[in-house]
């Protein structure tokens, strides 16, 4: 029994109407609505253009391919993230150089990036985790091309600049439970039209001037894009609800037991996730798991915000900040359709089940 799931897509009448219209048109593959969604996303982020693809993971892979990253190159990425960025680097045949995170924000630590760079470093994948922008200013000063991973953060700013508008390339994911969803889906965005043209050539095999072994079929459909367009129109409303619910968590949970997310000055948080730091009581992974299942028994689904850090999968040592995050970070339910009462109930269960 789950009465408060950890995440939930925000779908309403507008999305149903938009999808139905495409079905009625009989043109359900990629077409004009995909183009409309691409232009809408590019305008929202503040870049020249976007190329819609079938997932965020594919978007990462095509971003790397468009840059010509491959064998003999390396790409820097954080340990504390889902495995999608690592998979994309594997797929293009490059080497992933995994670095630790900032222990306070859970985002990439620019100092670690500087130490990890070599003459073969071609790019840094910069996930903006949980709705909080990474330290783009410090990362940009390193002079390595940045691929911003906006799968978890849209509409947030760092020193007044929109996330997604700073890197050479930006990728988004529209998976069912992301900020803006199309079921599955992704996009590569950039100010560089030549790079976007290469991504376009890679997502489609048909009618190419020559055979390209790296090309594939990973297009988005109009059916998905129609939902994307209506979701994009609602994004401002979604963010207002998320911020209001985050504020209720902040007020109802004692900060000494559940440290709230910290937002460094000059950055804005859009609360894709509300991730607290547990202060006590959970000395071992087993106790953490027990805590999660006690809450699940009462209908509250909380999660580890990252299933397993990459360095743990790969058995790499010396990642103290990612290790700590893996031990103390807890992600609470947060999505636009969650009610104020549910947040208060969740806050009560979180405290009562903490031993
Ligand atoms: C979800 C996610 C991805 C992958 O996106 P998919 O659409 O699921 O392939 C990549 N990076 C981050 C940070 C994500 O949260």
Tab-separated table of N, CA and C in Angstrom, residues 46-206:
chain	number	residue	atom	x	y	z
A	46	UNK	N	16.827	29.536	-23.599
A	46	UNK	CA	17.568	30.706	-24.052
A	46	UNK	C	18.745	30.351	-24.941
A	47	UNK	N	18.567	29.336	-25.803
A	47	UNK	CA	19.610	28.983	-26.775
A	47	UNK	C	18.993	28.961	-28.179
A	48	UNK	N	19.863	28.813	-29.173
A	48	UNK	CA	19.444	28.889	-30.570
A	48	UNK	C	18.485	27.776	-30.997
A	49	UNK	N	18.786	26.539	-30.590
A	49	UNK	CA	17.946	25.459	-31.085
A	49	UNK	C	18.067	24.189	-30.271
A	50	UNK	N	17.180	23.239	-30.602
A	50	UNK	CA	17.183	21.947	-29.926
A	50	UNK	C	16.836	20.832	-30.893
A	51	UNK	N	17.286	19.619	-30.576
A	51	UNK	CA	16.973	18.444	-31.385
A	51	UNK	C	16.398	17.388	-30.450
A	52	UNK	N	15.124	17.047	-30.669
A	52	UNK	CA	14.446	16.098	-29.778
A	52	UNK	C	14.843	14.666	-30.126
A	53	UNK	N	15.077	13.867	-29.095
A	53	UNK	CA	15.430	12.453	-29.272
A	53	UNK	C	14.614	11.602	-28.301
A	54	UNK	N	14.895	10.294	-28.293
A	54	UNK	CA	14.013	9.378	-27.583
A	54	UNK	C	14.259	9.261	-26.072
A	55	UNK	N	15.402	9.754	-25.578
A	55	UNK	CA	15.642	9.726	-24.128
A	55	UNK	C	16.786	10.667	-23.771
A	56	UNK	N	16.927	10.906	-22.485
A	56	UNK	CA	18.035	11.722	-22.006
A	56	UNK	C	19.372	11.017	-22.203
A	57	UNK	N	19.370	9.705	-22.052
A	57	UNK	CA	20.616	8.935	-22.223
A	57	UNK	C	21.109	9.051	-23.671
A	58	UNK	N	20.181	8.908	-24.613
A	58	UNK	CA	20.542	9.068	-26.028
A	58	UNK	C	21.013	10.503	-26.293
A	59	UNK	N	20.355	11.479	-25.681
A	59	UNK	CA	20.759	12.878	-25.862
A	59	UNK	C	22.218	13.064	-25.436
A	60	UNK	N	22.603	12.453	-24.313
A	60	UNK	CA	24.001	12.543	-23.848
A	60	UNK	C	24.944	11.908	-24.862
A	61	UNK	N	24.561	10.734	-25.341
A	61	UNK	CA	25.416	10.033	-26.310
A	61	UNK	C	25.580	10.863	-27.588
A	62	UNK	N	24.487	11.396	-28.113
A	62	UNK	CA	24.576	12.156	-29.358
A	62	UNK	C	25.321	13.478	-29.157
A	63	UNK	N	25.210	14.070	-27.968
A	63	UNK	CA	25.975	15.291	-27.680
A	63	UNK	C	27.469	14.989	-27.779
A	64	UNK	N	27.888	13.867	-27.191
A	64	UNK	CA	29.308	13.482	-27.245
A	64	UNK	C	29.729	13.185	-28.689
A	65	UNK	N	28.891	12.451	-29.410
A	65	UNK	CA	29.228	12.121	-30.812
A	65	UNK	C	29.319	13.376	-31.666
A	66	UNK	N	28.391	14.322	-31.449
A	66	UNK	CA	28.409	15.553	-32.239
A	66	UNK	C	29.712	16.317	-32.020
A	67	UNK	N	30.267	16.224	-30.797
A	67	UNK	CA	31.543	16.883	-30.504
A	67	UNK	C	32.727	16.085	-31.033
A	68	UNK	N	32.457	14.896	-31.538
A	68	UNK	CA	33.553	14.063	-32.035
A	68	UNK	C	34.326	13.362	-30.932
A	69	UNK	N	33.726	13.210	-29.750
A	69	UNK	CA	34.391	12.516	-28.642
A	69	UNK	C	34.344	11.012	-28.903
A	70	UNK	N	35.484	10.345	-28.742
A	70	UNK	CA	35.516	8.906	-28.992
A	70	UNK	C	36.753	8.267	-28.383
A	71	UNK	N	37.234	7.218	-29.024
A	71	UNK	CA	38.388	6.473	-28.521
A	71	UNK	C	39.573	7.388	-28.253
A	72	UNK	N	40.225	7.172	-27.118
A	72	UNK	CA	41.411	7.957	-26.785
A	72	UNK	C	41.089	9.237	-26.034
A	73	UNK	N	39.811	9.606	-25.991
A	73	UNK	CA	39.407	10.820	-25.265
A	73	UNK	C	38.899	10.449	-23.872
A	74	UNK	N	38.908	11.410	-22.990
A	74	UNK	CA	38.207	11.171	-21.728
A	74	UNK	C	37.234	12.294	-21.411
A	75	UNK	N	36.244	11.929	-20.602
A	75	UNK	CA	35.157	12.842	-20.238
A	75	UNK	C	34.998	12.777	-18.725
A	76	UNK	N	34.946	13.938	-18.095
A	76	UNK	CA	34.825	13.991	-16.633
A	76	UNK	C	33.354	14.052	-16.235
A	77	UNK	N	32.979	13.272	-15.214
A	77	UNK	CA	31.618	13.291	-14.687
A	77	UNK	C	31.648	12.928	-13.203
A	78	UNK	N	30.595	13.290	-12.477
A	78	UNK	CA	30.581	13.001	-11.040
A	78	UNK	C	30.183	11.557	-10.743
A	79	UNK	N	30.584	11.075	-9.572
A	79	UNK	CA	30.178	9.738	-9.131
A	79	UNK	C	28.714	9.731	-8.711
A	80	UNK	N	28.291	10.837	-8.083
A	80	UNK	CA	26.950	10.865	-7.488
A	80	UNK	C	25.917	11.314	-8.514
A	81	UNK	N	25.498	10.364	-9.359
A	81	UNK	CA	24.515	10.615	-10.416
A	81	UNK	C	24.037	9.240	-10.885
A	82	UNK	N	22.910	9.188	-11.612
A	82	UNK	CA	22.480	7.906	-12.173
A	82	UNK	C	23.496	7.447	-13.213
A	83	UNK	N	23.355	6.237	-13.717
A	83	UNK	CA	24.411	5.709	-14.589
A	83	UNK	C	24.334	6.206	-16.036
A	84	UNK	N	23.313	6.989	-16.391
A	84	UNK	CA	23.149	7.440	-17.785
A	84	UNK	C	24.383	8.169	-18.349
A	85	UNK	N	24.965	9.137	-17.636
A	85	UNK	CA	26.140	9.817	-18.206
A	85	UNK	C	27.316	8.857	-18.436
A	86	UNK	N	27.518	7.933	-17.522
A	86	UNK	CA	28.601	6.956	-17.670
A	86	UNK	C	28.339	6.062	-18.901
A	87	UNK	N	27.090	5.621	-19.046
A	87	UNK	CA	26.733	4.778	-20.190
A	87	UNK	C	26.991	5.503	-21.515
A	88	UNK	N	26.643	6.776	-21.574
A	88	UNK	CA	26.822	7.545	-22.812
A	88	UNK	C	28.309	7.602	-23.175
A	89	UNK	N	29.158	7.808	-22.174
A	89	UNK	CA	30.604	7.869	-22.425
A	89	UNK	C	31.104	6.508	-22.917
A	90	UNK	N	30.609	5.420	-22.306
A	90	UNK	CA	30.988	4.075	-22.766
A	90	UNK	C	30.591	3.861	-24.220
A	91	UNK	N	29.390	4.290	-24.553
A	91	UNK	CA	28.850	4.005	-25.889
A	91	UNK	C	29.648	4.683	-26.989
A	92	UNK	N	30.275	5.832	-26.701
A	92	UNK	CA	31.076	6.475	-27.747
A	92	UNK	C	32.529	5.991	-27.705
A	93	UNK	N	32.842	5.114	-26.766
A	93	UNK	CA	34.186	4.532	-26.724
A	93	UNK	C	35.220	5.376	-26.009
A	94	UNK	N	34.765	6.413	-25.298
A	94	UNK	CA	35.703	7.252	-24.548
A	94	UNK	C	35.853	6.712	-23.127
A	95	UNK	N	36.777	7.328	-22.374
A	95	UNK	CA	37.002	6.893	-21.002
A	95	UNK	C	36.342	7.879	-20.047
A	96	UNK	N	35.608	7.349	-19.066
A	96	UNK	CA	34.980	8.204	-18.063
A	96	UNK	C	35.966	8.454	-16.931
A	97	UNK	N	36.174	9.720	-16.585
A	97	UNK	CA	36.979	10.041	-15.399
A	97	UNK	C	36.003	10.537	-14.344
A	98	UNK	N	35.836	9.719	-13.317
A	98	UNK	CA	34.798	9.992	-12.330
A	98	UNK	C	35.385	10.750	-11.148
A	99	UNK	N	34.721	11.839	-10.767
A	99	UNK	CA	35.228	12.669	-9.673
A	99	UNK	C	34.170	12.824	-8.580
A	100	UNK	N	34.630	13.324	-7.438
A	100	UNK	CA	33.749	13.470	-6.278
A	100	UNK	C	32.927	14.763	-6.388
A	101	UNK	N	31.959	14.871	-5.483
A	101	UNK	CA	31.031	16.006	-5.504
A	101	UNK	C	31.321	16.974	-4.367
A	102	UNK	N	30.662	18.102	-4.404
A	102	UNK	CA	30.657	19.044	-3.299
A	102	UNK	C	29.753	18.453	-2.214
A	103	UNK	N	30.258	18.296	-0.973
A	103	UNK	CA	29.443	17.608	0.037
A	103	UNK	C	28.189	18.370	0.440
A	104	UNK	N	28.145	19.660	0.219
A	104	UNK	CA	26.996	20.462	0.656
A	104	UNK	C	25.893	20.493	-0.402
A	105	UNK	N	26.269	20.687	-1.663
A	105	UNK	CA	25.242	20.825	-2.718
A	105	UNK	C	24.987	19.528	-3.468
A	106	UNK	N	25.838	18.529	-3.311
A	106	UNK	CA	25.770	17.245	-4.040
A	106	UNK	C	26.085	17.392	-5.528
A	107	UNK	N	26.458	18.587	-5.967
A	107	UNK	CA	26.823	18.776	-7.371
A	107	UNK	C	28.332	18.617	-7.545
A	108	UNK	N	28.770	18.552	-8.799
A	108	UNK	CA	30.187	18.408	-9.138
A	108	UNK	C	31.057	19.392	-8.360
A	109	UNK	N	32.216	18.908	-7.884
A	109	UNK	CA	33.177	19.771	-7.207
A	109	UNK	C	34.189	20.265	-8.249
A	110	UNK	N	34.171	21.571	-8.567
A	110	UNK	CA	35.066	22.101	-9.614
A	110	UNK	C	36.550	21.831	-9.331
A	111	UNK	N	36.947	21.796	-8.043
A	111	UNK	CA	38.362	21.524	-7.719
A	111	UNK	C	38.747	20.117	-8.149
A	112	UNK	N	37.821	19.189	-7.946
A	112	UNK	CA	38.093	17.790	-8.329
A	112	UNK	C	38.171	17.675	-9.854
A	113	UNK	N	37.362	18.457	-10.533
A	113	UNK	CA	37.394	18.446	-12.001
A	113	UNK	C	38.759	18.946	-12.477
A	114	UNK	N	39.225	20.031	-11.871
A	114	UNK	CA	40.519	20.603	-12.281
A	114	UNK	C	41.632	19.568	-12.104
A	115	UNK	N	41.611	18.840	-10.969
A	115	UNK	CA	42.655	17.840	-10.706
A	115	UNK	C	42.573	16.649	-11.653
A	116	UNK	N	41.362	16.344	-12.119
A	116	UNK	CA	41.188	15.133	-12.939
A	116	UNK	C	41.467	15.375	-14.420
A	117	UNK	N	41.552	16.633	-14.824
A	117	UNK	CA	41.688	16.896	-16.259
A	117	UNK	C	43.058	16.462	-16.772
A	118	UNK	N	43.075	15.978	-18.005
A	118	UNK	CA	44.328	15.606	-18.658
A	118	UNK	C	44.313	16.251	-20.041
A	119	UNK	N	45.385	16.025	-20.804
A	119	UNK	CA	45.426	16.603	-22.155
A	119	UNK	C	44.382	15.951	-23.059
A	120	UNK	N	43.844	14.807	-22.611
A	120	UNK	CA	42.837	14.114	-23.429
A	120	UNK	C	41.401	14.390	-22.987
A	121	UNK	N	41.236	15.268	-22.014
A	121	UNK	CA	39.879	15.587	-21.554
A	121	UNK	C	39.172	16.434	-22.596
A	122	UNK	N	38.047	15.934	-23.099
A	122	UNK	CA	37.330	16.649	-24.154
A	122	UNK	C	36.081	17.357	-23.639
A	123	UNK	N	35.545	16.913	-22.515
A	123	UNK	CA	34.295	17.512	-22.030
A	123	UNK	C	34.082	17.169	-20.563
A	124	UNK	N	33.250	17.974	-19.905
A	124	UNK	CA	32.763	17.666	-18.558
A	124	UNK	C	31.247	17.555	-18.654
A	125	UNK	N	30.695	16.455	-18.168
A	125	UNK	CA	29.233	16.351	-18.069
A	125	UNK	C	28.835	16.907	-16.705
A	126	UNK	N	27.983	17.943	-16.737
A	126	UNK	CA	27.624	18.673	-15.511
A	126	UNK	C	26.149	18.461	-15.193
A	127	UNK	N	25.814	17.456	-14.374
A	127	UNK	CA	24.415	17.311	-13.973
A	127	UNK	C	24.081	18.388	-12.935
A	128	UNK	N	22.931	19.001	-13.093
A	128	UNK	CA	22.423	19.921	-12.061
A	128	UNK	C	21.442	19.079	-11.264
A	129	UNK	N	21.863	18.619	-10.093
A	129	UNK	CA	21.058	17.611	-9.405
A	129	UNK	C	19.939	18.189	-8.544
A	130	UNK	N	18.812	17.529	-8.581
A	130	UNK	CA	17.672	17.761	-7.674
A	130	UNK	C	16.988	19.115	-7.854
A	131	UNK	N	17.392	19.891	-8.868
A	131	UNK	CA	16.790	21.212	-9.057
A	131	UNK	C	17.727	22.355	-8.723
A	132	UNK	N	18.950	22.026	-8.306
A	132	UNK	CA	19.926	23.064	-7.936
A	132	UNK	C	21.051	23.131	-8.971
A	133	UNK	N	21.289	24.325	-9.540
A	133	UNK	CA	22.383	24.447	-10.509
A	133	UNK	C	23.745	24.128	-9.874
A	134	UNK	N	24.619	23.514	-10.676
A	134	UNK	CA	26.005	23.308	-10.248
A	134	UNK	C	26.733	24.655	-10.312
A	135	UNK	N	27.963	24.683	-9.828
A	135	UNK	CA	28.746	25.917	-9.807
A	135	UNK	C	29.297	26.181	-11.214
A	136	UNK	N	28.424	26.672	-12.083
A	136	UNK	CA	28.779	26.858	-13.501
A	136	UNK	C	29.924	27.854	-13.663
A	137	UNK	N	29.952	28.878	-12.817
A	137	UNK	CA	30.987	29.900	-12.942
A	137	UNK	C	32.365	29.276	-12.761
A	138	UNK	N	32.530	28.484	-11.691
A	138	UNK	CA	33.833	27.856	-11.436
A	138	UNK	C	34.149	26.819	-12.505
A	139	UNK	N	33.147	26.068	-12.929
A	139	UNK	CA	33.382	25.026	-13.942
A	139	UNK	C	33.766	25.654	-15.282
A	140	UNK	N	33.108	26.745	-15.624
A	140	UNK	CA	33.375	27.423	-16.889
A	140	UNK	C	34.792	27.995	-16.914
A	141	UNK	N	35.270	28.433	-15.741
A	141	UNK	CA	36.605	29.048	-15.689
A	141	UNK	C	37.708	28.035	-15.983
A	142	UNK	N	37.387	26.730	-15.964
A	142	UNK	CA	38.410	25.717	-16.250
A	142	UNK	C	38.709	25.636	-17.750
A	143	UNK	N	37.798	26.156	-18.563
A	143	UNK	CA	38.051	26.187	-20.004
A	143	UNK	C	37.816	24.866	-20.723
A	144	UNK	N	37.178	23.901	-20.073
A	144	UNK	CA	36.843	22.630	-20.727
A	144	UNK	C	35.397	22.748	-21.232
A	145	UNK	N	35.100	22.253	-22.442
A	145	UNK	CA	33.701	22.319	-22.907
A	145	UNK	C	32.756	21.612	-21.922
A	146	UNK	N	31.646	22.280	-21.623
A	146	UNK	CA	30.681	21.715	-20.672
A	146	UNK	C	29.467	21.168	-21.408
A	147	UNK	N	29.034	19.972	-21.000
A	147	UNK	CA	27.734	19.456	-21.421
A	147	UNK	C	26.846	19.537	-20.189
A	148	UNK	N	25.902	20.465	-20.209
A	148	UNK	CA	25.006	20.597	-19.056
A	148	UNK	C	23.932	19.525	-19.124
A	149	UNK	N	23.796	18.765	-18.043
A	149	UNK	CA	22.757	17.739	-17.950
A	149	UNK	C	21.602	18.328	-17.136
A	150	UNK	N	20.575	18.792	-17.848
A	150	UNK	CA	19.424	19.453	-17.218
A	150	UNK	C	18.258	18.503	-16.988
A	151	UNK	N	18.539	17.191	-16.941
A	151	UNK	CA	17.469	16.212	-16.743
A	151	UNK	C	16.694	16.482	-15.456
A	152	UNK	N	17.353	17.063	-14.444
A	152	UNK	CA	16.680	17.274	-13.164
A	152	UNK	C	16.461	18.755	-12.853
A	153	UNK	N	16.934	19.627	-13.710
A	153	UNK	CA	16.852	21.050	-13.396
A	153	UNK	C	16.600	21.869	-14.651
A	154	UNK	N	15.482	22.564	-14.664
A	154	UNK	CA	15.158	23.503	-15.733
A	154	UNK	C	14.682	24.768	-15.038
A	155	UNK	N	14.868	25.897	-15.710
A	155	UNK	CA	14.277	27.124	-15.172
A	155	UNK	C	14.975	27.684	-13.949
A	156	UNK	N	16.098	27.096	-13.540
A	156	UNK	CA	16.841	27.624	-12.393
A	156	UNK	C	17.985	28.501	-12.906
A	157	UNK	N	18.513	29.338	-12.025
A	157	UNK	CA	19.584	30.243	-12.448
A	157	UNK	C	20.815	30.116	-11.555
A	158	UNK	N	21.961	30.431	-12.159
A	158	UNK	CA	23.226	30.522	-11.444
A	158	UNK	C	23.828	31.859	-11.836
A	159	UNK	N	24.065	32.739	-10.885
A	159	UNK	CA	24.557	34.106	-11.148
A	159	UNK	C	23.722	34.775	-12.251
A	160	UNK	N	22.421	34.581	-12.168
A	160	UNK	CA	21.517	35.228	-13.119
A	160	UNK	C	21.410	34.553	-14.472
A	161	UNK	N	22.191	33.506	-14.699
A	161	UNK	CA	22.124	32.829	-16.006
A	161	UNK	C	21.276	31.562	-15.894
A	162	UNK	N	20.463	31.312	-16.913
A	162	UNK	CA	19.601	30.127	-16.895
A	162	UNK	C	20.448	28.869	-17.067
A	163	UNK	N	20.161	27.836	-16.289
A	163	UNK	CA	20.836	26.556	-16.524
A	163	UNK	C	20.496	26.100	-17.937
A	164	UNK	N	21.461	25.499	-18.585
A	164	UNK	CA	21.244	25.027	-19.947
A	164	UNK	C	21.693	26.021	-20.995
A	165	UNK	N	21.944	27.267	-20.574
A	165	UNK	CA	22.323	28.293	-21.555
A	165	UNK	C	23.821	28.559	-21.545
A	166	UNK	N	24.553	27.864	-20.669
A	166	UNK	CA	25.965	28.191	-20.450
A	166	UNK	C	26.906	27.217	-21.172
A	167	UNK	N	26.587	25.925	-21.142
A	167	UNK	CA	27.468	24.919	-21.730
A	167	UNK	C	27.501	24.959	-23.247
A	168	UNK	N	28.463	24.249	-23.822
A	168	UNK	CA	28.532	24.125	-25.283
A	168	UNK	C	27.274	23.401	-25.779
A	169	UNK	N	26.883	22.373	-25.019
A	169	UNK	CA	25.685	21.603	-25.335
A	169	UNK	C	24.920	21.361	-24.036
A	170	UNK	N	23.609	21.188	-24.175
A	170	UNK	CA	22.767	20.901	-23.010
A	170	UNK	C	21.869	19.722	-23.349
A	171	UNK	N	21.662	18.844	-22.386
A	171	UNK	CA	20.739	17.737	-22.628
A	171	UNK	C	19.605	17.775	-21.598
A	172	UNK	N	18.425	17.340	-22.046
A	172	UNK	CA	17.262	17.239	-21.164
A	172	UNK	C	16.700	15.825	-21.243
A	173	UNK	N	15.956	15.440	-20.215
A	173	UNK	CA	15.202	14.180	-20.229
A	173	UNK	C	13.745	14.502	-19.945
A	174	UNK	N	12.860	13.822	-20.658
A	174	UNK	CA	11.414	14.009	-20.446
A	174	UNK	C	10.771	12.714	-19.987
A	175	UNK	N	11.533	11.916	-19.260
A	175	UNK	CA	11.018	10.684	-18.667
A	175	UNK	C	9.791	11.016	-17.797
A	176	UNK	N	8.938	10.023	-17.595
A	176	UNK	CA	7.637	10.223	-16.945
A	176	UNK	C	7.670	11.049	-15.665
A	177	UNK	N	8.701	10.880	-14.842
A	177	UNK	CA	8.674	11.563	-13.542
A	177	UNK	C	9.619	12.762	-13.474
A	178	UNK	N	10.102	13.239	-14.621
A	178	UNK	CA	10.963	14.435	-14.594
A	178	UNK	C	10.089	15.696	-14.481
A	179	UNK	N	10.739	16.864	-14.455
A	179	UNK	CA	10.018	18.127	-14.267
A	179	UNK	C	8.959	18.335	-15.350
A	180	UNK	N	9.299	17.927	-16.546
A	180	UNK	CA	8.438	18.081	-17.730
A	180	UNK	C	8.473	16.725	-18.412
A	181	UNK	N	7.328	16.091	-18.629
A	181	UNK	CA	7.391	14.716	-19.116
A	181	UNK	C	6.677	14.497	-20.441
A	182	UNK	N	7.202	13.541	-21.204
A	182	UNK	CA	6.540	13.076	-22.425
A	182	UNK	C	6.423	11.550	-22.402
A	183	UNK	N	6.643	10.927	-21.262
A	183	UNK	CA	6.694	9.464	-21.139
A	183	UNK	C	8.151	9.036	-21.139
A	184	UNK	N	8.720	8.956	-22.329
A	184	UNK	CA	10.165	8.890	-22.515
A	184	UNK	C	10.495	10.017	-23.481
A	185	UNK	N	11.723	10.484	-23.458
A	185	UNK	CA	12.106	11.535	-24.396
A	185	UNK	C	13.303	12.303	-23.895
A	186	UNK	N	13.933	13.023	-24.804
A	186	UNK	CA	15.086	13.837	-24.434
A	186	UNK	C	15.348	14.879	-25.497
A	187	UNK	N	16.307	15.750	-25.231
A	187	UNK	CA	16.645	16.777	-26.219
A	187	UNK	C	18.093	17.210	-26.043
A	188	UNK	N	18.729	17.556	-27.164
A	188	UNK	CA	20.048	18.191	-27.141
A	188	UNK	C	19.823	19.633	-27.573
A	189	UNK	N	20.357	20.577	-26.819
A	189	UNK	CA	20.179	21.992	-27.144
A	189	UNK	C	21.538	22.681	-27.221
A	190	UNK	N	21.614	23.730	-28.034
A	190	UNK	CA	22.884	24.442	-28.164
A	190	UNK	C	22.696	25.745	-28.916
A	191	UNK	N	23.709	26.609	-28.805
A	191	UNK	CA	23.772	27.804	-29.642
A	191	UNK	C	24.531	27.522	-30.922
A	192	UNK	N	25.146	26.343	-30.988
A	192	UNK	CA	26.025	26.001	-32.108
A	192	UNK	C	25.244	25.182	-33.140
A	193	UNK	N	24.854	25.838	-34.234
A	193	UNK	CA	24.000	25.187	-35.236
A	193	UNK	C	24.700	24.001	-35.895
A	194	UNK	N	26.016	24.067	-36.055
A	194	UNK	CA	26.747	22.963	-36.695
A	194	UNK	C	26.668	21.698	-35.822
A	195	UNK	N	26.778	21.878	-34.500
A	195	UNK	CA	26.660	20.726	-33.592
A	195	UNK	C	25.249	20.148	-33.648
A	196	UNK	N	24.251	21.013	-33.663
A	196	UNK	CA	22.860	20.542	-33.713
A	196	UNK	C	22.593	19.787	-35.014
A	197	UNK	N	23.187	20.257	-36.094
A	197	UNK	CA	22.993	19.605	-37.386
A	197	UNK	C	23.567	18.181	-37.326
A	198	UNK	N	24.698	18.032	-36.628
A	198	UNK	CA	25.270	16.679	-36.493
A	198	UNK	C	24.361	15.779	-35.652
A	199	UNK	N	23.758	16.336	-34.613
A	199	UNK	CA	22.829	15.536	-33.804
A	199	UNK	C	21.636	15.117	-34.658
A	200	UNK	N	21.133	16.051	-35.483
A	200	UNK	CA	20.002	15.735	-36.368
A	200	UNK	C	20.348	14.576	-37.298
A	201	UNK	N	21.577	14.589	-37.800
A	201	UNK	CA	22.000	13.546	-38.741
A	201	UNK	C	22.137	12.186	-38.036
A	202	UNK	N	22.342	12.213	-36.722
A	202	UNK	CA	22.558	10.964	-35.983
A	202	UNK	C	21.254	10.320	-35.512
A	203	UNK	N	20.189	11.102	-35.383
A	203	UNK	CA	18.954	10.536	-34.822
A	203	UNK	C	18.112	9.839	-35.889
A	204	UNK	N	18.556	9.868	-37.127
A	204	UNK	CA	17.698	9.464	-38.257
A	204	UNK	C	18.560	8.751	-39.283
A	205	UNK	N	18.142	7.574	-39.755
A	205	UNK	CA	18.962	6.846	-40.731
A	205	UNK	C	18.546	7.098	-42.169
A	206	UNK	N	17.304	7.562	-42.344
A	206	UNK	CA	16.747	7.568	-43.697
A	206	UNK	C	17.166	8.806	-44.486
